[in-house]
Short mmCIF file of C-alpha atoms in Angstrom, two decimals:
data_model
loop_
_atom_site.label_atom_id
_atom_site.label_comp_id
_atom_site.label_asym_id
_atom_site.label_seq_id
_atom_site.Cartn_x
_atom_site.Cartn_y
_atom_site.Cartn_z
CA UNK A 1 -21.73 -8.11 -12.18
CA UNK A 2 -20.83 -11.85 -12.08
CA UNK A 3 -17.96 -13.43 -13.94
CA UNK A 4 -19.99 -14.47 -16.93
CA UNK A 5 -21.15 -10.96 -17.49
CA UNK A 6 -17.60 -9.53 -17.13
CA UNK A 7 -16.54 -12.07 -19.61
CA UNK A 8 -19.33 -11.14 -22.02
CA UNK A 9 -18.80 -7.36 -21.72
CA UNK A 10 -15.06 -7.59 -22.09
CA UNK A 11 -14.87 -10.29 -24.70
CA UNK A 12 -12.32 -12.04 -22.50
CA UNK A 13 -12.97 -15.69 -21.77
CA UNK A 14 -13.79 -16.65 -18.12
CA UNK A 15 -10.69 -19.02 -18.10
CA UNK A 16 -8.49 -16.07 -19.25
CA UNK A 17 -10.06 -13.75 -16.60
CA UNK A 18 -9.40 -16.45 -13.91
CA UNK A 19 -5.77 -16.68 -15.10
CA UNK A 20 -5.43 -12.84 -14.84
CA UNK A 21 -6.83 -13.02 -11.27
CA UNK A 22 -4.41 -15.74 -10.27
CA UNK A 23 -1.60 -13.75 -11.64
CA UNK A 24 -2.69 -10.69 -9.77
CA UNK A 25 -3.28 -8.70 -13.00
CA UNK A 26 -6.86 -8.14 -11.88
CA UNK A 27 -7.85 -7.45 -8.27
CA UNK A 28 -10.25 -9.92 -6.73
CA UNK A 29 -14.05 -9.34 -6.98
CA UNK A 30 -16.11 -8.66 -3.84
CA UNK A 31 -16.99 -12.21 -2.66
CA UNK A 32 -20.78 -12.69 -2.31
CA UNK A 33 -21.05 -16.42 -1.73
CA UNK A 34 -18.32 -19.20 -1.19
CA UNK A 35 -18.14 -19.68 -4.98
CA UNK A 36 -19.22 -16.28 -6.42
CA UNK A 37 -17.68 -12.85 -6.58
CA UNK A 38 -19.16 -9.57 -7.76
CA UNK A 39 -17.18 -7.47 -10.34
CA UNK A 40 -17.65 -3.82 -11.24
CA UNK A 41 -16.78 -1.21 -13.94
CA UNK A 42 -13.32 -0.79 -12.68
CA UNK A 43 -12.75 -4.55 -13.27
CA UNK A 44 -13.94 -4.12 -16.73
CA UNK A 45 -11.67 -1.15 -17.49
CA UNK A 46 -8.65 -2.90 -16.02
CA UNK A 47 -9.37 -6.05 -17.96
CA UNK A 48 -9.36 -4.00 -21.20
CA UNK A 49 -5.95 -2.50 -20.31
CA UNK A 50 -4.62 -5.93 -19.40
CA UNK A 51 -5.78 -7.33 -22.69
CA UNK A 52 -4.13 -4.44 -24.61
CA UNK A 53 -0.92 -5.05 -22.91
CA UNK A 54 -0.74 -8.82 -23.06
CA UNK A 55 -2.56 -9.68 -26.15
CA UNK A 56 -1.83 -6.73 -28.45
CA UNK A 57 1.39 -5.39 -26.94
CA UNK A 58 2.77 -8.98 -26.32
CA UNK A 59 4.02 -7.56 -22.97
CA UNK A 60 5.22 -10.26 -20.53
CA UNK A 61 3.01 -10.80 -17.63
CA UNK A 62 5.75 -9.61 -15.11
CA UNK A 63 6.12 -6.28 -16.99
CA UNK A 64 2.38 -5.92 -17.14
CA UNK A 65 2.16 -6.42 -13.40
CA UNK A 66 4.84 -3.69 -12.94
CA UNK A 67 2.82 -1.29 -15.03
CA UNK A 68 -0.31 -1.90 -13.02
CA UNK A 69 1.54 -1.54 -9.77
CA UNK A 70 2.58 1.94 -10.87
CA UNK A 71 -0.99 2.70 -11.91
CA UNK A 72 -2.29 1.67 -8.58
CA UNK A 73 0.25 3.57 -6.47
CA UNK A 74 -1.74 6.21 -4.55
CA UNK A 75 1.43 7.93 -3.36
CA UNK A 76 2.26 9.05 -6.77
CA UNK A 77 0.46 12.07 -8.73
CA UNK A 78 -1.05 11.29 -12.10
CA UNK A 79 1.98 12.56 -13.98
CA UNK A 80 4.36 10.32 -11.99
CA UNK A 81 2.11 7.38 -12.29
CA UNK A 82 1.94 7.61 -16.01
CA UNK A 83 5.73 8.15 -16.16
CA UNK A 84 6.29 5.03 -13.98
CA UNK A 85 3.83 2.94 -15.99
CA UNK A 86 5.18 3.71 -19.40
CA UNK A 87 8.71 3.18 -17.93
CA UNK A 88 7.61 -0.30 -17.03
CA UNK A 89 6.61 -1.09 -20.66
CA UNK A 90 9.23 -3.14 -22.64
CA UNK A 91 11.43 -1.08 -24.80
CA UNK A 92 13.66 -3.55 -26.48
CA UNK A 93 17.35 -3.98 -25.74
CA UNK A 94 19.11 -1.32 -23.61
CA UNK A 95 22.22 0.30 -25.20
CA UNK A 96 25.41 -1.67 -24.76
CA UNK A 97 27.55 0.74 -22.53
CA UNK A 98 30.63 -1.24 -23.39
CA UNK A 99 30.18 -0.43 -27.10
CA UNK A 100 32.12 2.83 -28.16
CA UNK A 101 29.29 3.44 -30.71
CA UNK A 102 26.83 3.93 -27.78
CA UNK A 103 28.69 7.03 -26.51
CA UNK A 104 28.46 8.74 -29.98
CA UNK A 105 24.84 7.66 -30.53
CA UNK A 106 24.03 9.15 -27.06
CA UNK A 107 25.58 12.48 -28.28
CA UNK A 108 23.25 12.41 -31.32
CA UNK A 109 20.23 11.59 -29.27
CA UNK A 110 21.12 14.47 -26.74
CA UNK A 111 21.61 16.84 -29.62
CA UNK A 112 18.22 15.92 -31.00
CA UNK A 113 16.49 16.28 -27.59
CA UNK A 114 18.24 19.63 -27.29
CA UNK A 115 17.05 20.90 -30.65
CA UNK A 116 13.47 19.74 -29.73
CA UNK A 117 13.65 21.36 -26.19
CA UNK A 118 12.71 18.00 -24.63
CA UNK A 119 14.05 16.66 -21.22
CA UNK A 120 16.45 19.56 -20.85
CA UNK A 121 18.64 18.32 -18.05
CA UNK A 122 20.59 15.11 -17.74
CA UNK A 123 18.49 13.93 -14.82
CA UNK A 124 15.40 14.07 -16.97
CA UNK A 125 17.03 12.04 -19.50
CA UNK A 126 17.94 9.37 -17.07
CA UNK A 127 14.34 9.58 -15.82
CA UNK A 128 12.99 8.87 -19.23
CA UNK A 129 15.37 5.97 -19.35
CA UNK A 130 13.76 3.19 -21.39
CA UNK A 131 12.46 5.29 -24.24
CA UNK A 132 15.71 7.32 -24.33
CA UNK A 133 17.72 4.04 -24.29
CA UNK A 134 15.59 2.54 -27.07
CA UNK A 135 16.38 5.67 -29.24
CA UNK A 136 19.99 5.32 -28.54
CA UNK A 137 20.06 1.59 -29.44
CA UNK A 138 18.24 2.38 -32.69
CA UNK A 139 20.80 5.16 -33.54
CA UNK A 140 23.71 2.54 -32.79
CA UNK A 141 22.11 0.16 -35.22
CA UNK A 142 21.49 2.74 -38.00
CA UNK A 143 25.19 4.00 -37.60
CA UNK A 144 26.59 0.45 -37.73
CA UNK A 145 24.64 -0.51 -40.79
CA UNK A 146 25.71 2.72 -42.50
CA UNK A 147 22.27 4.31 -42.77
CA UNK A 148 21.64 8.10 -42.22
CA UNK A 149 20.91 9.00 -38.59
CA UNK A 150 22.44 12.42 -37.95
CA UNK A 151 20.34 14.97 -35.99
CA UNK A 152 19.22 16.58 -39.27
CA UNK A 153 17.92 13.14 -40.44
CA UNK A 154 16.13 12.42 -37.10
CA UNK A 155 14.55 15.90 -36.58
CA UNK A 156 11.72 15.63 -39.01
CA UNK A 157 10.65 12.34 -37.18
CA UNK A 158 10.79 14.12 -33.82
CA UNK A 159 8.75 16.99 -35.10
CA UNK A 160 6.15 14.56 -36.40
CA UNK A 161 5.76 12.68 -33.29
CA UNK A 162 5.43 15.97 -31.43
CA UNK A 163 2.10 16.41 -33.17
CA UNK A 164 1.24 12.78 -32.56
CA UNK A 165 1.84 13.25 -28.78
CA UNK A 166 -0.59 16.12 -28.78
CA UNK A 167 -3.21 13.93 -30.40
CA UNK A 168 -2.46 11.20 -27.85
CA UNK A 169 -2.98 13.49 -24.89
CA UNK A 170 -6.02 15.00 -26.31
CA UNK A 171 -7.59 11.56 -26.47
CA UNK A 172 -6.40 10.92 -22.90
CA UNK A 173 -7.97 14.08 -21.63
CA UNK A 174 -11.44 12.98 -22.80
CA UNK A 175 -11.46 10.48 -19.91
CA UNK A 176 -13.18 11.82 -16.77
CA UNK A 177 -10.97 10.80 -13.96
CA UNK A 178 -7.25 10.84 -13.41
CA UNK A 179 -7.33 6.98 -12.95
CA UNK A 180 -9.11 6.46 -16.22
CA UNK A 181 -6.69 8.91 -17.97
CA UNK A 182 -3.68 7.12 -16.79
CA UNK A 183 -5.05 3.74 -17.77
CA UNK A 184 -5.99 5.15 -21.19
CA UNK A 185 -2.61 6.60 -21.68
CA UNK A 186 -0.83 3.29 -21.28
CA UNK A 187 -3.49 1.46 -23.39
CA UNK A 188 -3.25 3.99 -26.18
CA UNK A 189 0.57 3.99 -26.22
CA UNK A 190 0.51 0.35 -26.84
CA UNK A 191 -2.70 0.10 -29.09
CA UNK A 192 -1.77 2.92 -31.47
CA UNK A 193 1.67 1.50 -32.29
CA UNK A 194 0.32 -0.75 -35.03
CA UNK A 195 -1.96 2.22 -36.17
CA UNK A 196 1.20 4.42 -36.67
CA UNK A 197 3.38 1.81 -38.22
CA UNK A 198 0.76 0.65 -40.73
CA UNK A 199 -0.21 4.21 -41.63
CA UNK A 200 3.46 4.99 -42.19
CA UNK A 201 3.75 2.21 -44.60
CA UNK A 202 0.62 3.29 -46.43
CA UNK A 203 1.87 6.86 -46.56
CA UNK A 204 5.22 5.67 -47.86
CA UNK A 205 3.50 3.79 -50.70
CA UNK A 206 1.59 6.94 -51.50
CA UNK A 207 4.59 9.15 -51.44
CA UNK A 208 6.63 6.54 -53.33
CA UNK A 209 4.03 6.40 -56.21
CA UNK A 210 3.96 10.16 -56.28
CA UNK A 211 7.72 10.38 -56.81
CA UNK A 212 8.54 7.32 -58.75
CA UNK A 213 5.33 6.53 -60.59
CA UNK A 214 2.66 3.83 -60.17
CA UNK A 215 3.07 0.11 -59.51
CA UNK B 1 37.35 -8.39 -50.77
CA UNK B 2 37.76 -11.67 -48.99
CA UNK B 3 35.23 -13.07 -46.54
CA UNK B 4 37.37 -11.66 -43.44
CA UNK B 5 37.17 -8.12 -44.90
CA UNK B 6 33.57 -8.44 -45.66
CA UNK B 7 32.98 -9.46 -42.03
CA UNK B 8 35.23 -6.59 -40.68
CA UNK B 9 33.45 -3.92 -42.90
CA UNK B 10 30.01 -5.09 -42.20
CA UNK B 11 30.34 -5.94 -38.48
CA UNK B 12 28.85 -9.35 -39.27
CA UNK B 13 30.73 -12.40 -38.04
CA UNK B 14 31.98 -14.83 -40.79
CA UNK B 15 29.88 -17.57 -39.31
CA UNK B 16 26.78 -15.46 -39.77
CA UNK B 17 27.75 -14.51 -43.26
CA UNK B 18 28.19 -18.25 -44.17
CA UNK B 19 24.78 -18.83 -42.76
CA UNK B 20 23.20 -16.10 -44.92
CA UNK B 21 25.05 -17.51 -47.95
CA UNK B 22 23.70 -21.07 -47.20
CA UNK B 23 20.24 -19.67 -46.78
CA UNK B 24 20.37 -17.80 -50.06
CA UNK B 25 20.00 -14.48 -48.35
CA UNK B 26 23.31 -13.38 -49.90
CA UNK B 27 24.44 -14.27 -53.46
CA UNK B 28 27.72 -16.29 -53.57
CA UNK B 29 30.96 -14.45 -54.16
CA UNK B 30 33.08 -14.88 -57.22
CA UNK B 31 35.14 -18.00 -56.62
CA UNK B 32 38.90 -17.35 -56.99
CA UNK B 33 40.33 -20.55 -55.53
CA UNK B 34 38.76 -23.84 -54.46
CA UNK B 35 38.30 -22.49 -50.96
CA UNK B 36 38.18 -18.78 -51.43
CA UNK B 37 35.68 -16.34 -52.92
CA UNK B 38 35.80 -12.58 -53.77
CA UNK B 39 32.99 -10.28 -52.53
CA UNK B 40 32.19 -6.79 -53.64
CA UNK B 41 30.35 -3.60 -52.44
CA UNK B 42 26.96 -5.11 -53.48
CA UNK B 43 27.53 -7.81 -51.03
CA UNK B 44 28.33 -5.49 -48.26
CA UNK B 45 25.11 -3.46 -49.06
CA UNK B 46 23.02 -6.52 -49.33
CA UNK B 47 24.56 -7.81 -45.95
CA UNK B 48 23.46 -4.56 -44.26
CA UNK B 49 19.92 -4.94 -45.45
CA UNK B 50 19.77 -8.65 -44.39
CA UNK B 51 21.01 -7.73 -41.03
CA UNK B 52 18.55 -4.78 -40.69
CA UNK B 53 15.66 -7.18 -41.57
CA UNK B 54 16.64 -10.13 -39.52
CA UNK B 55 18.44 -8.77 -36.47
CA UNK B 56 16.63 -5.50 -35.89
CA UNK B 57 13.33 -6.25 -37.60
CA UNK B 58 13.21 -9.81 -36.30
CA UNK B 59 11.81 -10.82 -39.70
CA UNK B 60 11.77 -14.56 -40.28
CA UNK B 61 14.45 -15.95 -42.73
CA UNK B 62 11.59 -16.94 -45.23
CA UNK B 63 10.04 -13.48 -45.37
CA UNK B 64 13.53 -11.86 -45.69
CA UNK B 65 14.21 -14.16 -48.66
CA UNK B 66 10.87 -13.02 -50.18
CA UNK B 67 11.79 -9.43 -49.72
CA UNK B 68 15.18 -9.99 -51.45
CA UNK B 69 13.53 -11.85 -54.30
CA UNK B 70 11.38 -8.91 -55.00
CA UNK B 71 14.36 -6.45 -54.86
CA UNK B 72 16.30 -8.66 -57.42
CA UNK B 73 13.41 -9.03 -59.79
CA UNK B 74 14.68 -7.24 -62.91
CA UNK B 75 11.27 -7.56 -64.56
CA UNK B 76 9.81 -4.96 -62.15
CA UNK B 77 10.27 -1.22 -62.22
CA UNK B 78 11.73 0.47 -59.04
CA UNK B 79 8.21 1.52 -57.74
CA UNK B 80 6.89 -2.07 -58.17
CA UNK B 81 10.00 -3.61 -56.65
CA UNK B 82 9.61 -1.39 -53.60
CA UNK B 83 6.00 -2.25 -53.28
CA UNK B 84 6.47 -5.98 -53.63
CA UNK B 85 9.38 -5.87 -51.05
CA UNK B 86 7.39 -3.91 -48.46
CA UNK B 87 4.50 -6.22 -49.13
CA UNK B 88 6.66 -9.20 -48.13
CA UNK B 89 7.66 -7.68 -44.70
CA UNK B 90 5.70 -9.10 -41.95
CA UNK B 91 2.65 -7.00 -40.83
CA UNK B 92 1.22 -8.89 -37.90
CA UNK B 93 -2.13 -10.93 -38.01
CA UNK B 94 -4.34 -10.30 -41.02
CA UNK B 95 -7.89 -9.05 -40.28
CA UNK B 96 -10.27 -11.98 -39.31
CA UNK B 97 -12.87 -11.80 -42.08
CA UNK B 98 -15.33 -14.06 -40.23
CA UNK B 99 -15.53 -11.36 -37.38
CA UNK B 100 -18.35 -8.85 -38.00
CA UNK B 101 -16.13 -6.15 -36.37
CA UNK B 102 -13.78 -6.36 -39.37
CA UNK B 103 -16.39 -5.09 -41.83
CA UNK B 104 -17.00 -2.09 -39.79
CA UNK B 105 -13.25 -1.45 -39.18
CA UNK B 106 -12.72 -1.62 -42.85
CA UNK B 107 -15.31 1.08 -43.34
CA UNK B 108 -13.38 3.32 -40.92
CA UNK B 109 -10.08 2.52 -42.69
CA UNK B 110 -11.63 3.27 -46.11
CA UNK B 111 -13.08 6.54 -44.69
CA UNK B 112 -9.63 7.58 -43.40
CA UNK B 113 -7.93 6.82 -46.66
CA UNK B 114 -10.61 8.79 -48.55
CA UNK B 115 -10.00 11.70 -46.39
CA UNK B 116 -6.31 11.50 -46.88
CA UNK B 117 -6.74 10.94 -50.59
CA UNK B 118 -4.73 7.84 -50.41
CA UNK B 119 -5.14 4.60 -52.60
CA UNK B 120 -8.33 6.08 -54.20
CA UNK B 121 -9.72 2.82 -55.62
CA UNK B 122 -10.57 -0.42 -54.18
CA UNK B 123 -7.89 -2.34 -56.31
CA UNK B 124 -5.14 0.02 -54.96
CA UNK B 125 -6.28 -0.93 -51.40
CA UNK B 126 -6.04 -4.57 -52.11
CA UNK B 127 -2.58 -3.94 -53.56
CA UNK B 128 -1.42 -2.35 -50.41
CA UNK B 129 -2.77 -5.43 -48.69
CA UNK B 130 -0.68 -6.11 -45.68
CA UNK B 131 -0.24 -2.52 -44.35
CA UNK B 132 -3.95 -1.94 -44.95
CA UNK B 133 -4.86 -5.27 -43.21
CA UNK B 134 -2.60 -4.26 -40.31
CA UNK B 135 -4.56 -1.01 -39.96
CA UNK B 136 -7.93 -2.85 -40.04
CA UNK B 137 -6.75 -5.32 -37.37
CA UNK B 138 -5.53 -2.47 -35.19
CA UNK B 139 -8.89 -0.75 -35.53
CA UNK B 140 -10.80 -3.91 -34.70
CA UNK B 141 -8.76 -4.32 -31.43
CA UNK B 142 -9.27 -0.59 -30.43
CA UNK B 143 -13.05 -0.97 -31.06
CA UNK B 144 -13.33 -4.28 -29.15
CA UNK B 145 -11.53 -2.78 -26.17
CA UNK B 146 -13.60 0.31 -26.24
CA UNK B 147 -10.91 2.87 -27.10
CA UNK B 148 -11.45 5.71 -29.53
CA UNK B 149 -10.79 4.96 -33.17
CA UNK B 150 -13.15 7.00 -35.28
CA UNK B 151 -11.89 8.61 -38.46
CA UNK B 152 -11.54 11.84 -36.56
CA UNK B 153 -9.39 10.16 -33.96
CA UNK B 154 -7.19 8.52 -36.51
CA UNK B 155 -6.73 11.43 -39.07
CA UNK B 156 -4.15 13.31 -36.92
CA UNK B 157 -1.94 10.17 -36.96
CA UNK B 158 -2.33 9.86 -40.67
CA UNK B 159 -1.44 13.57 -41.27
CA UNK B 160 1.65 13.06 -39.08
CA UNK B 161 2.98 10.04 -40.90
CA UNK B 162 2.31 11.80 -44.23
CA UNK B 163 5.17 14.12 -43.27
CA UNK B 164 7.26 11.17 -42.01
CA UNK B 165 6.82 9.56 -45.38
CA UNK B 166 8.21 12.64 -47.12
CA UNK B 167 11.31 12.51 -44.84
CA UNK B 168 11.60 8.76 -45.50
CA UNK B 169 11.48 9.28 -49.30
CA UNK B 170 13.96 12.27 -49.04
CA UNK B 171 16.53 10.10 -47.32
CA UNK B 172 15.90 7.24 -49.95
CA UNK B 173 16.44 9.74 -52.83
CA UNK B 174 19.95 10.47 -51.58
CA UNK B 175 21.02 7.04 -52.78
CA UNK B 176 22.52 7.16 -56.34
CA UNK B 177 21.11 4.15 -58.15
CA UNK B 178 17.53 2.73 -58.23
CA UNK B 179 18.95 -0.59 -56.74
CA UNK B 180 20.40 1.23 -53.81
CA UNK B 181 17.39 3.38 -53.32
CA UNK B 182 14.91 0.26 -53.14
CA UNK B 183 17.28 -1.49 -50.72
CA UNK B 184 17.48 1.67 -48.56
CA UNK B 185 13.74 2.07 -48.57
CA UNK B 186 13.18 -1.37 -47.15
CA UNK B 187 16.10 -1.07 -44.59
CA UNK B 188 14.73 2.39 -43.46
CA UNK B 189 11.16 1.26 -43.17
CA UNK B 190 12.39 -1.42 -40.70
CA UNK B 191 15.14 0.47 -38.94
CA UNK B 192 13.26 3.71 -38.32
CA UNK B 193 10.38 1.93 -36.60
CA UNK B 194 12.17 1.88 -33.17
CA UNK B 195 13.18 5.39 -33.80
CA UNK B 196 9.57 6.47 -34.25
CA UNK B 197 8.12 4.48 -31.40
CA UNK B 198 10.81 5.68 -28.95
CA UNK B 199 10.46 9.31 -30.01
CA UNK B 200 6.77 8.99 -29.62
CA UNK B 201 7.11 8.01 -25.95
CA UNK B 202 9.53 10.76 -25.39
CA UNK B 203 7.19 13.28 -26.89
CA UNK B 204 4.18 11.84 -24.94
CA UNK B 205 6.27 12.29 -21.67
CA UNK B 206 7.04 15.89 -22.66
CA UNK B 207 3.51 16.69 -23.54
CA UNK B 208 2.17 14.93 -20.43
CA UNK B 209 4.40 17.08 -18.23
CA UNK B 210 3.33 20.15 -20.03
CA UNK B 211 -0.33 19.39 -19.22
CA UNK B 212 -0.20 17.51 -15.94
CA UNK B 213 2.93 18.81 -14.36
CA UNK B 214 6.33 17.38 -13.73
CA UNK B 215 7.18 13.98 -12.38
#
């Protein structure tokens, strides 16, 4: 398809597509004349992912480029490609290692992962770096502000996301090829975050009314 | 306590506390001399909440002020105060009513709430406005980008957050007074978001390795 059709089918303006091409977020089309190129379904799929990351996830162009590099790395297996891609997604500030509270938060995070049976050895935790670091940072903040964040407080959340991850991967497995699965996994990680956060607030309102009475 | 002690106990610098006082995010202390004021436990609690909203939640000062106004409104019952405060939290872009996709996303959202038995009548959905709007916007985006977001796809997420909301409210109920409960509810809504999102990514990595093999 030509650029105009790629734009129509993706809902992304031709100016934005050209910007993504210049930034290397989309691989060049197959040149057919000096001024025209031909694009295919893979361009369309990639464009959706780029849009999910940049427009919805507000992920910086550099991080998006890193994610895409991991996805396109043929030397990695699907599991590794997914891990590397999710690793490249932004995760907020890393824990401040100079802060003594970080050490204690790390113990809480480790005790939680132990209880869940996740990432059993230390190397695995380092490998899952950014998400693990984001958890440690969140625990530091909760502790500092005096809000509950013991393992017993965190465990119900971990058990709930365990079910969410099963749904996430069920959706991913509907895609036919490993390439599509890895792309969908990254896009769904980003795109389902607002779904989760909004549903949580709706569920909280529901539960709050159940306990404390109507508004 | 004096300003210096309030700063030490809250971990918030005196300069930041003075800024919050100027912005009306913290009520003035009881003046004891021309240059000194006395602060109490309520200041400390309020300061933790302000910090949670502004520093962690990255909530604009104006929105934080609205949340606090709702919390301090003695004419509202605890349920109403909580609802109004959470309503004032930022929820991302509201759905674009001019977009035909919004109508269809709203049907999906309504069908999901119906299935869950949440916010049964239309007035209630309007009342839960921002979180409901955030859900509709997320569904529009998923649809536009061609990712799955039918009621059957969303229902597992709703069921998982239903359990999360029970944990959230269990934590809130540990606080002694209605004032403290409402403050904690707002703070925990904000502070547990990075906990949830990081745990989801860790759980996804776990589930992914279980299905597709190790990294």
